[in-house]
Amino acid sequence: MSFMKKSPWVIHYDGSSCNGCDIEVLACLTPLYDIERFGIVNTGNPKHADIFLVTGAVNAQNVPVVRQIYSQMPEPKVVVAVGACAASGGVFHDCYNIIGGVDKAIPVDVYVPGCAARPQAIIDGVVQGLAVLEAKRKLLAEGKLEELEQKDQLPPLPPQTHVKEDQA
Amino acid sequence: MGKHTVVPFGPQHPVLPEPIHLDLELDDEKVVRAIPSIGYIHRGLEKLVEKREFKEYVFIAERICGICAFGHGWGYCKSVEGLMNIEIPLRAKYLRTIWHELSRIHSHLLWLGLMADGMGFESLFMHSWRLREKVLDIFEKTTGGRVIFSACKIGGVRRDIEDSELHGIAEILRGMRDEVREITDIFFKEPTSVSRLKDVGILSKEAAVATCAVGPMVRASGIPLDYRVADTSGVYRELNFTPVTTDTCDCYGRCWVRVQEIFASLDMICQAIEKIPAGDIAVPVKGNPNGEYFARLEQPRGEAFYYVKGNNTTHLTRFRVRTPTNMNLPAMVEALKGCDYADVPMIVLTIDPCISCTER
Ligand code: SF4
């Protein structure tokens, strides 16, 4: 685990998941797993968050929401895709309006496997996210903004979405 | 006439674990109209029956919703078994009932936690979820999975539970009763929580009938509508059980009904464990489904409806679920009318929304 100057805050959003992964993300916050002991707090406000936990395979209607939450988060920021759905579409990969993974909508740094992902795996994912966060913070401190921008660039809108780029 | 404003609520909102969007029309602080819009979790999994074989589809059916995963698997199996005239062994029926009622306890405890979190009662949230972990431990011990465990298959169940282990489970559940009471009493005795729940979000008996509400929502409006009473695919007929109702019609009542259902389920599982017979846990399935059939099942959130249609091939041609939250949304809109803006999260939470069921 890398050294952190600040306790990271996470925001969780359900990008068309089946709830299985969501409740496991929430279970991480509760007494048995308790990620709060690392200073990690769940927040509802994207402007306060450092780590974005997305579950689910993201459907056409949800793409703009996920992208908006992502762009509202301040730099440096890390995205952790939780569950098989978020990584590749999982069991829903061939559904007609599923874009097939969070990385088609926003850049993803850490993938957590499992269907449903186990809390232990999610905590591990968050901890690995901390290292990425620290690296991005360094880039920011050294003023390498272009490199950072390249890393956090939004991919083009997936073909399933029916909204225009400026609305997304 | 106060100032008229429209406040968007969601899709991303701190009290909402899942995305749903509401447009709230306010007159000063009073809500005059609420317009829900859904579609953020629609995956189109009903259409997947065309791509998966009917035996495989159980796994997809379980992922309609991760909270009542076992129930949806059961509902799907039940409808296919009905279509193919399969009679499952009695022990499998008992095991299904036990797992389903355990899911109900886990679902209601989860909901109690979210409810407490919604009103800012953080420690109660933590305690409810701590208790819920005991149920998840039982799932993990008996099936290997924590939330989605695929124990149901067409023709029976996939795993057996040893009798000694069943008695261990009964022991754990008996111990849980006092702990649950300790926590849930806070909801009903603590003045802060009572004042947030009492007389908030009234859904009258007539409105509950008119909006076709189901589950704890309708039972809290004084109507004893519970499909478990008539269910023959489980063993509810052999267990001593009456639907929990109250007629306070408000958030307090809905909370009360769910809490009493936790106790009822704890009791039912212990009864089932006493009575479970020895025997097979599954029968072989031969042939393909042909024709159409529907089945109903009482999920933690209310009655769900499953429809299947087959044409004698390995793939079904149509599968349809009508889930409880889908039926409860009109009731929620009704209950939101005329409430204070600050009570909106409470009312939205008391229908126990499961958006991923609703949109499938
Ligand atoms: S990975 Fe599995 S449990 Fe998680 S959201 Fe997808 S289907 Fe549900």
JSON list of N, CA and C in Angstrom, two decimals, chain B residues 128-190:
[
{"chain": "B", "resi": 128, "resn": "SER", "atom": "N", "xyz": [-27.36, -2.80, 11.42]},
{"chain": "B", "resi": 128, "resn": "SER", "atom": "CA", "xyz": [-28.22, -3.66, 10.60]},
{"chain": "B", "resi": 128, "resn": "SER", "atom": "C", "xyz": [-27.38, -4.49, 9.65]},
{"chain": "B", "resi": 129, "resn": "TRP", "atom": "N", "xyz": [-26.39, -3.84, 9.05]},
{"chain": "B", "resi": 129, "resn": "TRP", "atom": "CA", "xyz": [-25.57, -4.57, 8.07]},
{"chain": "B", "resi": 129, "resn": "TRP", "atom": "C", "xyz": [-24.64, -5.56, 8.75]},
{"chain": "B", "resi": 130, "resn": "ARG", "atom": "N", "xyz": [-24.30, -5.29, 9.99]},
{"chain": "B", "resi": 130, "resn": "ARG", "atom": "CA", "xyz": [-23.49, -6.26, 10.72]},
{"chain": "B", "resi": 130, "resn": "ARG", "atom": "C", "xyz": [-24.28, -7.54, 10.92]},
{"chain": "B", "resi": 131, "resn": "LEU", "atom": "N", "xyz": [-25.56, -7.39, 11.29]},
{"chain": "B", "resi": 131, "resn": "LEU", "atom": "CA", "xyz": [-26.40, -8.57, 11.49]},
{"chain": "B", "resi": 131, "resn": "LEU", "atom": "C", "xyz": [-26.61, -9.32, 10.19]},
{"chain": "B", "resi": 132, "resn": "ARG", "atom": "N", "xyz": [-26.72, -8.55, 9.11]},
{"chain": "B", "resi": 132, "resn": "ARG", "atom": "CA", "xyz": [-26.97, -9.17, 7.81]},
{"chain": "B", "resi": 132, "resn": "ARG", "atom": "C", "xyz": [-25.82, -10.09, 7.42]},
{"chain": "B", "resi": 133, "resn": "GLU", "atom": "N", "xyz": [-24.62, -9.74, 7.85]},
{"chain": "B", "resi": 133, "resn": "GLU", "atom": "CA", "xyz": [-23.46, -10.58, 7.50]},
{"chain": "B", "resi": 133, "resn": "GLU", "atom": "C", "xyz": [-23.61, -12.00, 8.03]},
{"chain": "B", "resi": 134, "resn": "LYS", "atom": "N", "xyz": [-24.37, -12.15, 9.13]},
{"chain": "B", "resi": 134, "resn": "LYS", "atom": "CA", "xyz": [-24.56, -13.51, 9.66]},
{"chain": "B", "resi": 134, "resn": "LYS", "atom": "C", "xyz": [-25.32, -14.36, 8.66]},
{"chain": "B", "resi": 135, "resn": "VAL", "atom": "N", "xyz": [-26.32, -13.75, 8.02]},
{"chain": "B", "resi": 135, "resn": "VAL", "atom": "CA", "xyz": [-27.09, -14.49, 7.02]},
{"chain": "B", "resi": 135, "resn": "VAL", "atom": "C", "xyz": [-26.20, -14.80, 5.82]},
{"chain": "B", "resi": 136, "resn": "LEU", "atom": "N", "xyz": [-25.39, -13.82, 5.42]},
{"chain": "B", "resi": 136, "resn": "LEU", "atom": "CA", "xyz": [-24.50, -14.06, 4.27]},
{"chain": "B", "resi": 136, "resn": "LEU", "atom": "C", "xyz": [-23.51, -15.17, 4.60]},
{"chain": "B", "resi": 137, "resn": "ASP", "atom": "N", "xyz": [-23.09, -15.25, 5.86]},
{"chain": "B", "resi": 137, "resn": "ASP", "atom": "CA", "xyz": [-22.18, -16.33, 6.24]},
{"chain": "B", "resi": 137, "resn": "ASP", "atom": "C", "xyz": [-22.84, -17.69, 6.05]},
{"chain": "B", "resi": 138, "resn": "ILE", "atom": "N", "xyz": [-24.15, -17.74, 6.35]},
{"chain": "B", "resi": 138, "resn": "ILE", "atom": "CA", "xyz": [-24.87, -19.00, 6.17]},
{"chain": "B", "resi": 138, "resn": "ILE", "atom": "C", "xyz": [-24.90, -19.35, 4.68]},
{"chain": "B", "resi": 139, "resn": "PHE", "atom": "N", "xyz": [-25.16, -18.36, 3.85]},
{"chain": "B", "resi": 139, "resn": "PHE", "atom": "CA", "xyz": [-25.15, -18.61, 2.40]},
{"chain": "B", "resi": 139, "resn": "PHE", "atom": "C", "xyz": [-23.79, -19.13, 1.96]},
{"chain": "B", "resi": 140, "resn": "GLU", "atom": "N", "xyz": [-22.78, -18.48, 2.46]},
{"chain": "B", "resi": 140, "resn": "GLU", "atom": "CA", "xyz": [-21.43, -18.84, 2.02]},
{"chain": "B", "resi": 140, "resn": "GLU", "atom": "C", "xyz": [-21.10, -20.26, 2.46]},
{"chain": "B", "resi": 141, "resn": "LYS", "atom": "N", "xyz": [-21.51, -20.59, 3.69]},
{"chain": "B", "resi": 141, "resn": "LYS", "atom": "CA", "xyz": [-21.23, -21.93, 4.21]},
{"chain": "B", "resi": 141, "resn": "LYS", "atom": "C", "xyz": [-21.96, -22.99, 3.42]},
{"chain": "B", "resi": 142, "resn": "THR", "atom": "N", "xyz": [-23.21, -22.69, 3.02]},
{"chain": "B", "resi": 142, "resn": "THR", "atom": "CA", "xyz": [-24.00, -23.74, 2.39]},
{"chain": "B", "resi": 142, "resn": "THR", "atom": "C", "xyz": [-23.83, -23.79, 0.88]},
{"chain": "B", "resi": 143, "resn": "THR", "atom": "N", "xyz": [-23.47, -22.68, 0.25]},
{"chain": "B", "resi": 143, "resn": "THR", "atom": "CA", "xyz": [-23.42, -22.70, -1.22]},
{"chain": "B", "resi": 143, "resn": "THR", "atom": "C", "xyz": [-22.11, -22.19, -1.80]},
{"chain": "B", "resi": 144, "resn": "GLY", "atom": "N", "xyz": [-21.37, -21.42, -1.04]},
{"chain": "B", "resi": 144, "resn": "GLY", "atom": "CA", "xyz": [-20.11, -20.88, -1.56]},
{"chain": "B", "resi": 144, "resn": "GLY", "atom": "C", "xyz": [-20.21, -19.46, -2.05]},
{"chain": "B", "resi": 145, "resn": "GLY", "atom": "N", "xyz": [-21.42, -18.97, -2.26]},
{"chain": "B", "resi": 145, "resn": "GLY", "atom": "CA", "xyz": [-21.57, -17.59, -2.73]},
{"chain": "B", "resi": 145, "resn": "GLY", "atom": "C", "xyz": [-22.12, -16.71, -1.63]},
{"chain": "B", "resi": 146, "resn": "ARG", "atom": "N", "xyz": [-21.88, -15.42, -1.73]},
{"chain": "B", "resi": 146, "resn": "ARG", "atom": "CA", "xyz": [-22.40, -14.53, -0.69]},
{"chain": "B", "resi": 146, "resn": "ARG", "atom": "C", "xyz": [-23.74, -13.92, -1.07]},
{"chain": "B", "resi": 147, "resn": "VAL", "atom": "N", "xyz": [-23.84, -13.38, -2.27]},
{"chain": "B", "resi": 147, "resn": "VAL", "atom": "CA", "xyz": [-25.11, -12.77, -2.63]},
{"chain": "B", "resi": 147, "resn": "VAL", "atom": "C", "xyz": [-25.79, -13.49, -3.80]},
{"chain": "B", "resi": 148, "resn": "ILE", "atom": "N", "xyz": [-25.00, -13.90, -4.78]},
{"chain": "B", "resi": 148, "resn": "ILE", "atom": "CA", "xyz": [-25.59, -14.63, -5.90]},
{"chain": "B", "resi": 148, "resn": "ILE", "atom": "C", "xyz": [-25.01, -16.02, -5.84]},
{"chain": "B", "resi": 149, "resn": "PHE", "atom": "N", "xyz": [-25.83, -17.03, -5.50]},
{"chain": "B", "resi": 149, "resn": "PHE", "atom": "CA", "xyz": [-25.21, -18.32, -5.23]},
{"chain": "B", "resi": 149, "resn": "PHE", "atom": "C", "xyz": [-25.72, -19.47, -6.07]},
{"chain": "B", "resi": 150, "resn": "SER", "atom": "N", "xyz": [-26.60, -19.18, -7.01]},
{"chain": "B", "resi": 150, "resn": "SER", "atom": "CA", "xyz": [-27.01, -20.20, -8.00]},
{"chain": "B", "resi": 150, "resn": "SER", "atom": "C", "xyz": [-27.28, -21.57, -7.39]},
{"chain": "B", "resi": 151, "resn": "ALA", "atom": "N", "xyz": [-28.07, -21.62, -6.34]},
{"chain": "B", "resi": 151, "resn": "ALA", "atom": "CA", "xyz": [-28.35, -22.91, -5.72]},
{"chain": "B", "resi": 151, "resn": "ALA", "atom": "C", "xyz": [-29.54, -23.58, -6.39]},
{"chain": "B", "resi": 152, "resn": "CYS", "atom": "N", "xyz": [-30.33, -22.79, -7.12]},
{"chain": "B", "resi": 152, "resn": "CYS", "atom": "CA", "xyz": [-31.55, -23.31, -7.71]},
{"chain": "B", "resi": 152, "resn": "CYS", "atom": "C", "xyz": [-31.26, -23.78, -9.12]},
{"chain": "B", "resi": 153, "resn": "LYS", "atom": "N", "xyz": [-31.82, -24.92, -9.50]},
{"chain": "B", "resi": 153, "resn": "LYS", "atom": "CA", "xyz": [-31.74, -25.31, -10.91]},
{"chain": "B", "resi": 153, "resn": "LYS", "atom": "C", "xyz": [-33.06, -25.93, -11.30]},
{"chain": "B", "resi": 154, "resn": "ILE", "atom": "N", "xyz": [-33.27, -26.07, -12.59]},
{"chain": "B", "resi": 154, "resn": "ILE", "atom": "CA", "xyz": [-34.54, -26.63, -13.01]},
{"chain": "B", "resi": 154, "resn": "ILE", "atom": "C", "xyz": [-34.56, -28.09, -12.60]},
{"chain": "B", "resi": 155, "resn": "GLY", "atom": "N", "xyz": [-35.58, -28.46, -11.86]},
{"chain": "B", "resi": 155, "resn": "GLY", "atom": "CA", "xyz": [-35.67, -29.84, -11.36]},
{"chain": "B", "resi": 155, "resn": "GLY", "atom": "C", "xyz": [-35.28, -29.99, -9.92]},
{"chain": "B", "resi": 156, "resn": "GLY", "atom": "N", "xyz": [-34.88, -28.95, -9.27]},
{"chain": "B", "resi": 156, "resn": "GLY", "atom": "CA", "xyz": [-34.53, -29.08, -7.85]},
{"chain": "B", "resi": 156, "resn": "GLY", "atom": "C", "xyz": [-33.52, -28.05, -7.42]},
{"chain": "B", "resi": 157, "resn": "VAL", "atom": "N", "xyz": [-32.61, -28.47, -6.55]},
{"chain": "B", "resi": 157, "resn": "VAL", "atom": "CA", "xyz": [-31.55, -27.58, -6.11]},
{"chain": "B", "resi": 157, "resn": "VAL", "atom": "C", "xyz": [-30.20, -28.22, -6.37]},
{"chain": "B", "resi": 158, "resn": "ARG", "atom": "N", "xyz": [-29.18, -27.40, -6.39]},
{"chain": "B", "resi": 158, "resn": "ARG", "atom": "CA", "xyz": [-27.87, -27.88, -6.77]},
{"chain": "B", "resi": 158, "resn": "ARG", "atom": "C", "xyz": [-27.11, -28.50, -5.61]},
{"chain": "B", "resi": 159, "resn": "ARG", "atom": "N", "xyz": [-27.39, -28.04, -4.43]},
{"chain": "B", "resi": 159, "resn": "ARG", "atom": "CA", "xyz": [-26.64, -28.51, -3.27]},
{"chain": "B", "resi": 159, "resn": "ARG", "atom": "C", "xyz": [-27.58, -28.94, -2.15]},
{"chain": "B", "resi": 160, "resn": "ASP", "atom": "N", "xyz": [-27.09, -29.87, -1.36]},
{"chain": "B", "resi": 160, "resn": "ASP", "atom": "CA", "xyz": [-27.85, -30.28, -0.19]},
{"chain": "B", "resi": 160, "resn": "ASP", "atom": "C", "xyz": [-27.20, -29.63, 1.04]},
{"chain": "B", "resi": 161, "resn": "ILE", "atom": "N", "xyz": [-27.98, -29.50, 2.09]},
{"chain": "B", "resi": 161, "resn": "ILE", "atom": "CA", "xyz": [-27.39, -29.05, 3.36]},
{"chain": "B", "resi": 161, "resn": "ILE", "atom": "C", "xyz": [-27.50, -30.22, 4.32]},
{"chain": "B", "resi": 162, "resn": "GLU", "atom": "N", "xyz": [-26.40, -30.58, 4.94]},
{"chain": "B", "resi": 162, "resn": "GLU", "atom": "CA", "xyz": [-26.40, -31.69, 5.90]},
{"chain": "B", "resi": 162, "resn": "GLU", "atom": "C", "xyz": [-27.30, -31.36, 7.09]},
{"chain": "B", "resi": 163, "resn": "ASP", "atom": "N", "xyz": [-27.88, -32.41, 7.66]},
{"chain": "B", "resi": 163, "resn": "ASP", "atom": "CA", "xyz": [-28.79, -32.17, 8.77]},
{"chain": "B", "resi": 163, "resn": "ASP", "atom": "C", "xyz": [-28.11, -31.50, 9.96]},
{"chain": "B", "resi": 164, "resn": "SER", "atom": "N", "xyz": [-26.85, -31.92, 10.22]},
{"chain": "B", "resi": 164, "resn": "SER", "atom": "CA", "xyz": [-26.16, -31.33, 11.37]},
{"chain": "B", "resi": 164, "resn": "SER", "atom": "C", "xyz": [-25.97, -29.82, 11.12]},
{"chain": "B", "resi": 165, "resn": "GLU", "atom": "N", "xyz": [-25.68, -29.48, 9.86]},
{"chain": "B", "resi": 165, "resn": "GLU", "atom": "CA", "xyz": [-25.47, -28.08, 9.53]},
{"chain": "B", "resi": 165, "resn": "GLU", "atom": "C", "xyz": [-26.78, -27.30, 9.65]},
{"chain": "B", "resi": 166, "resn": "LEU", "atom": "N", "xyz": [-27.88, -27.96, 9.24]},
{"chain": "B", "resi": 166, "resn": "LEU", "atom": "CA", "xyz": [-29.18, -27.30, 9.36]},
{"chain": "B", "resi": 166, "resn": "LEU", "atom": "C", "xyz": [-29.47, -26.94, 10.81]},
{"chain": "B", "resi": 167, "resn": "HIS", "atom": "N", "xyz": [-29.12, -27.86, 11.71]},
{"chain": "B", "resi": 167, "resn": "HIS", "atom": "CA", "xyz": [-29.38, -27.56, 13.12]},
{"chain": "B", "resi": 167, "resn": "HIS", "atom": "C", "xyz": [-28.49, -26.42, 13.61]},
{"chain": "B", "resi": 168, "resn": "GLY", "atom": "N", "xyz": [-27.27, -26.39, 13.08]},
{"chain": "B", "resi": 168, "resn": "GLY", "atom": "CA", "xyz": [-26.39, -25.28, 13.41]},
{"chain": "B", "resi": 168, "resn": "GLY", "atom": "C", "xyz": [-27.00, -23.96, 12.97]},
{"chain": "B", "resi": 169, "resn": "ILE", "atom": "N", "xyz": [-27.60, -23.98, 11.74]},
{"chain": "B", "resi": 169, "resn": "ILE", "atom": "CA", "xyz": [-28.23, -22.76, 11.22]},
{"chain": "B", "resi": 169, "resn": "ILE", "atom": "C", "xyz": [-29.37, -22.32, 12.13]},
{"chain": "B", "resi": 170, "resn": "ALA", "atom": "N", "xyz": [-30.19, -23.30, 12.54]},
{"chain": "B", "resi": 170, "resn": "ALA", "atom": "CA", "xyz": [-31.32, -22.97, 13.42]},
{"chain": "B", "resi": 170, "resn": "ALA", "atom": "C", "xyz": [-30.82, -22.33, 14.71]},
{"chain": "B", "resi": 171, "resn": "GLU", "atom": "N", "xyz": [-29.69, -22.84, 15.18]},
{"chain": "B", "resi": 171, "resn": "GLU", "atom": "CA", "xyz": [-29.10, -22.30, 16.41]},
{"chain": "B", "resi": 171, "resn": "GLU", "atom": "C", "xyz": [-28.71, -20.83, 16.21]},
{"chain": "B", "resi": 172, "resn": "ILE", "atom": "N", "xyz": [-28.04, -20.56, 15.08]},
{"chain": "B", "resi": 172, "resn": "ILE", "atom": "CA", "xyz": [-27.62, -19.18, 14.78]},
{"chain": "B", "resi": 172, "resn": "ILE", "atom": "C", "xyz": [-28.83, -18.26, 14.70]},
{"chain": "B", "resi": 173, "resn": "LEU", "atom": "N", "xyz": [-29.88, -18.75, 14.01]},
{"chain": "B", "resi": 173, "resn": "LEU", "atom": "CA", "xyz": [-31.05, -17.90, 13.81]},
{"chain": "B", "resi": 173, "resn": "LEU", "atom": "C", "xyz": [-31.76, -17.62, 15.12]},
{"chain": "B", "resi": 174, "resn": "ARG", "atom": "N", "xyz": [-31.79, -18.63, 16.00]},
{"chain": "B", "resi": 174, "resn": "ARG", "atom": "CA", "xyz": [-32.43, -18.39, 17.30]},
{"chain": "B", "resi": 174, "resn": "ARG", "atom": "C", "xyz": [-31.66, -17.31, 18.07]},
{"chain": "B", "resi": 175, "resn": "GLY", "atom": "N", "xyz": [-30.35, -17.36, 17.93]},
{"chain": "B", "resi": 175, "resn": "GLY", "atom": "CA", "xyz": [-29.53, -16.34, 18.60]},
{"chain": "B", "resi": 175, "resn": "GLY", "atom": "C", "xyz": [-29.73, -14.97, 18.00]},
{"chain": "B", "resi": 176, "resn": "MET", "atom": "N", "xyz": [-30.05, -14.93, 16.69]},
{"chain": "B", "resi": 176, "resn": "MET", "atom": "CA", "xyz": [-30.20, -13.63, 16.02]},
{"chain": "B", "resi": 176, "resn": "MET", "atom": "C", "xyz": [-31.43, -12.87, 16.48]},
{"chain": "B", "resi": 177, "resn": "ARG", "atom": "N", "xyz": [-32.43, -13.64, 16.92]},
{"chain": "B", "resi": 177, "resn": "ARG", "atom": "CA", "xyz": [-33.71, -13.00, 17.22]},
{"chain": "B", "resi": 177, "resn": "ARG", "atom": "C", "xyz": [-33.57, -11.82, 18.19]},
{"chain": "B", "resi": 178, "resn": "ASP", "atom": "N", "xyz": [-32.82, -12.04, 19.27]},
{"chain": "B", "resi": 178, "resn": "ASP", "atom": "CA", "xyz": [-32.69, -10.97, 20.26]},
{"chain": "B", "resi": 178, "resn": "ASP", "atom": "C", "xyz": [-31.91, -9.79, 19.70]},
{"chain": "B", "resi": 179, "resn": "GLU", "atom": "N", "xyz": [-30.89, -10.13, 18.92]},
{"chain": "B", "resi": 179, "resn": "GLU", "atom": "CA", "xyz": [-30.08, -9.04, 18.35]},
{"chain": "B", "resi": 179, "resn": "GLU", "atom": "C", "xyz": [-30.92, -8.18, 17.41]},
{"chain": "B", "resi": 180, "resn": "VAL", "atom": "N", "xyz": [-31.76, -8.87, 16.59]},
{"chain": "B", "resi": 180, "resn": "VAL", "atom": "CA", "xyz": [-32.61, -8.11, 15.67]},
{"chain": "B", "resi": 180, "resn": "VAL", "atom": "C", "xyz": [-33.57, -7.24, 16.47]},
{"chain": "B", "resi": 181, "resn": "ARG", "atom": "N", "xyz": [-34.12, -7.83, 17.55]},
{"chain": "B", "resi": 181, "resn": "ARG", "atom": "CA", "xyz": [-35.08, -7.05, 18.34]},
{"chain": "B", "resi": 181, "resn": "ARG", "atom": "C", "xyz": [-34.41, -5.81, 18.93]},
{"chain": "B", "resi": 182, "resn": "GLU", "atom": "N", "xyz": [-33.20, -5.99, 19.41]},
{"chain": "B", "resi": 182, "resn": "GLU", "atom": "CA", "xyz": [-32.47, -4.87, 20.02]},
{"chain": "B", "resi": 182, "resn": "GLU", "atom": "C", "xyz": [-32.34, -3.70, 19.03]},
{"chain": "B", "resi": 183, "resn": "ILE", "atom": "N", "xyz": [-32.01, -4.05, 17.78]},
{"chain": "B", "resi": 183, "resn": "ILE", "atom": "CA", "xyz": [-31.81, -3.00, 16.78]},
{"chain": "B", "resi": 183, "resn": "ILE", "atom": "C", "xyz": [-33.12, -2.41, 16.31]},
{"chain": "B", "resi": 184, "resn": "THR", "atom": "N", "xyz": [-34.09, -3.29, 16.02]},
{"chain": "B", "resi": 184, "resn": "THR", "atom": "CA", "xyz": [-35.32, -2.77, 15.41]},
{"chain": "B", "resi": 184, "resn": "THR", "atom": "C", "xyz": [-36.14, -1.99, 16.42]},
{"chain": "B", "resi": 185, "resn": "ASP", "atom": "N", "xyz": [-35.98, -2.29, 17.70]},
{"chain": "B", "resi": 185, "resn": "ASP", "atom": "CA", "xyz": [-36.71, -1.51, 18.70]},
{"chain": "B", "resi": 185, "resn": "ASP", "atom": "C", "xyz": [-36.36, -0.04, 18.61]},
{"chain": "B", "resi": 186, "resn": "ILE", "atom": "N", "xyz": [-35.14, 0.25, 18.20]},
{"chain": "B", "resi": 186, "resn": "ILE", "atom": "CA", "xyz": [-34.72, 1.64, 18.10]},
{"chain": "B", "resi": 186, "resn": "ILE", "atom": "C", "xyz": [-35.61, 2.39, 17.11]},
{"chain": "B", "resi": 187, "resn": "PHE", "atom": "N", "xyz": [-35.95, 1.71, 15.99]},
{"chain": "B", "resi": 187, "resn": "PHE", "atom": "CA", "xyz": [-36.80, 2.35, 14.99]},
{"chain": "B", "resi": 187, "resn": "PHE", "atom": "C", "xyz": [-38.14, 2.78, 15.57]},
{"chain": "B", "resi": 188, "resn": "PHE", "atom": "N", "xyz": [-38.65, 1.94, 16.48]},
{"chain": "B", "resi": 188, "resn": "PHE", "atom": "CA", "xyz": [-40.01, 2.19, 16.95]},
{"chain": "B", "resi": 188, "resn": "PHE", "atom": "C", "xyz": [-40.07, 2.96, 18.27]},
{"chain": "B", "resi": 189, "resn": "LYS", "atom": "N", "xyz": [-38.93, 3.07, 18.98]},
{"chain": "B", "resi": 189, "resn": "LYS", "atom": "CA", "xyz": [-38.98, 3.74, 20.28]},
{"chain": "B", "resi": 189, "resn": "LYS", "atom": "C", "xyz": [-38.26, 5.08, 20.27]},
{"chain": "B", "resi": 190, "resn": "GLU", "atom": "N", "xyz": [-37.20, 5.17, 19.48]},
{"chain": "B", "resi": 190, "resn": "GLU", "atom": "CA", "xyz": [-36.39, 6.38, 19.43]},
{"chain": "B", "resi": 190, "resn": "GLU", "atom": "C", "xyz": [-37.23, 7.54, 18.86]}
]
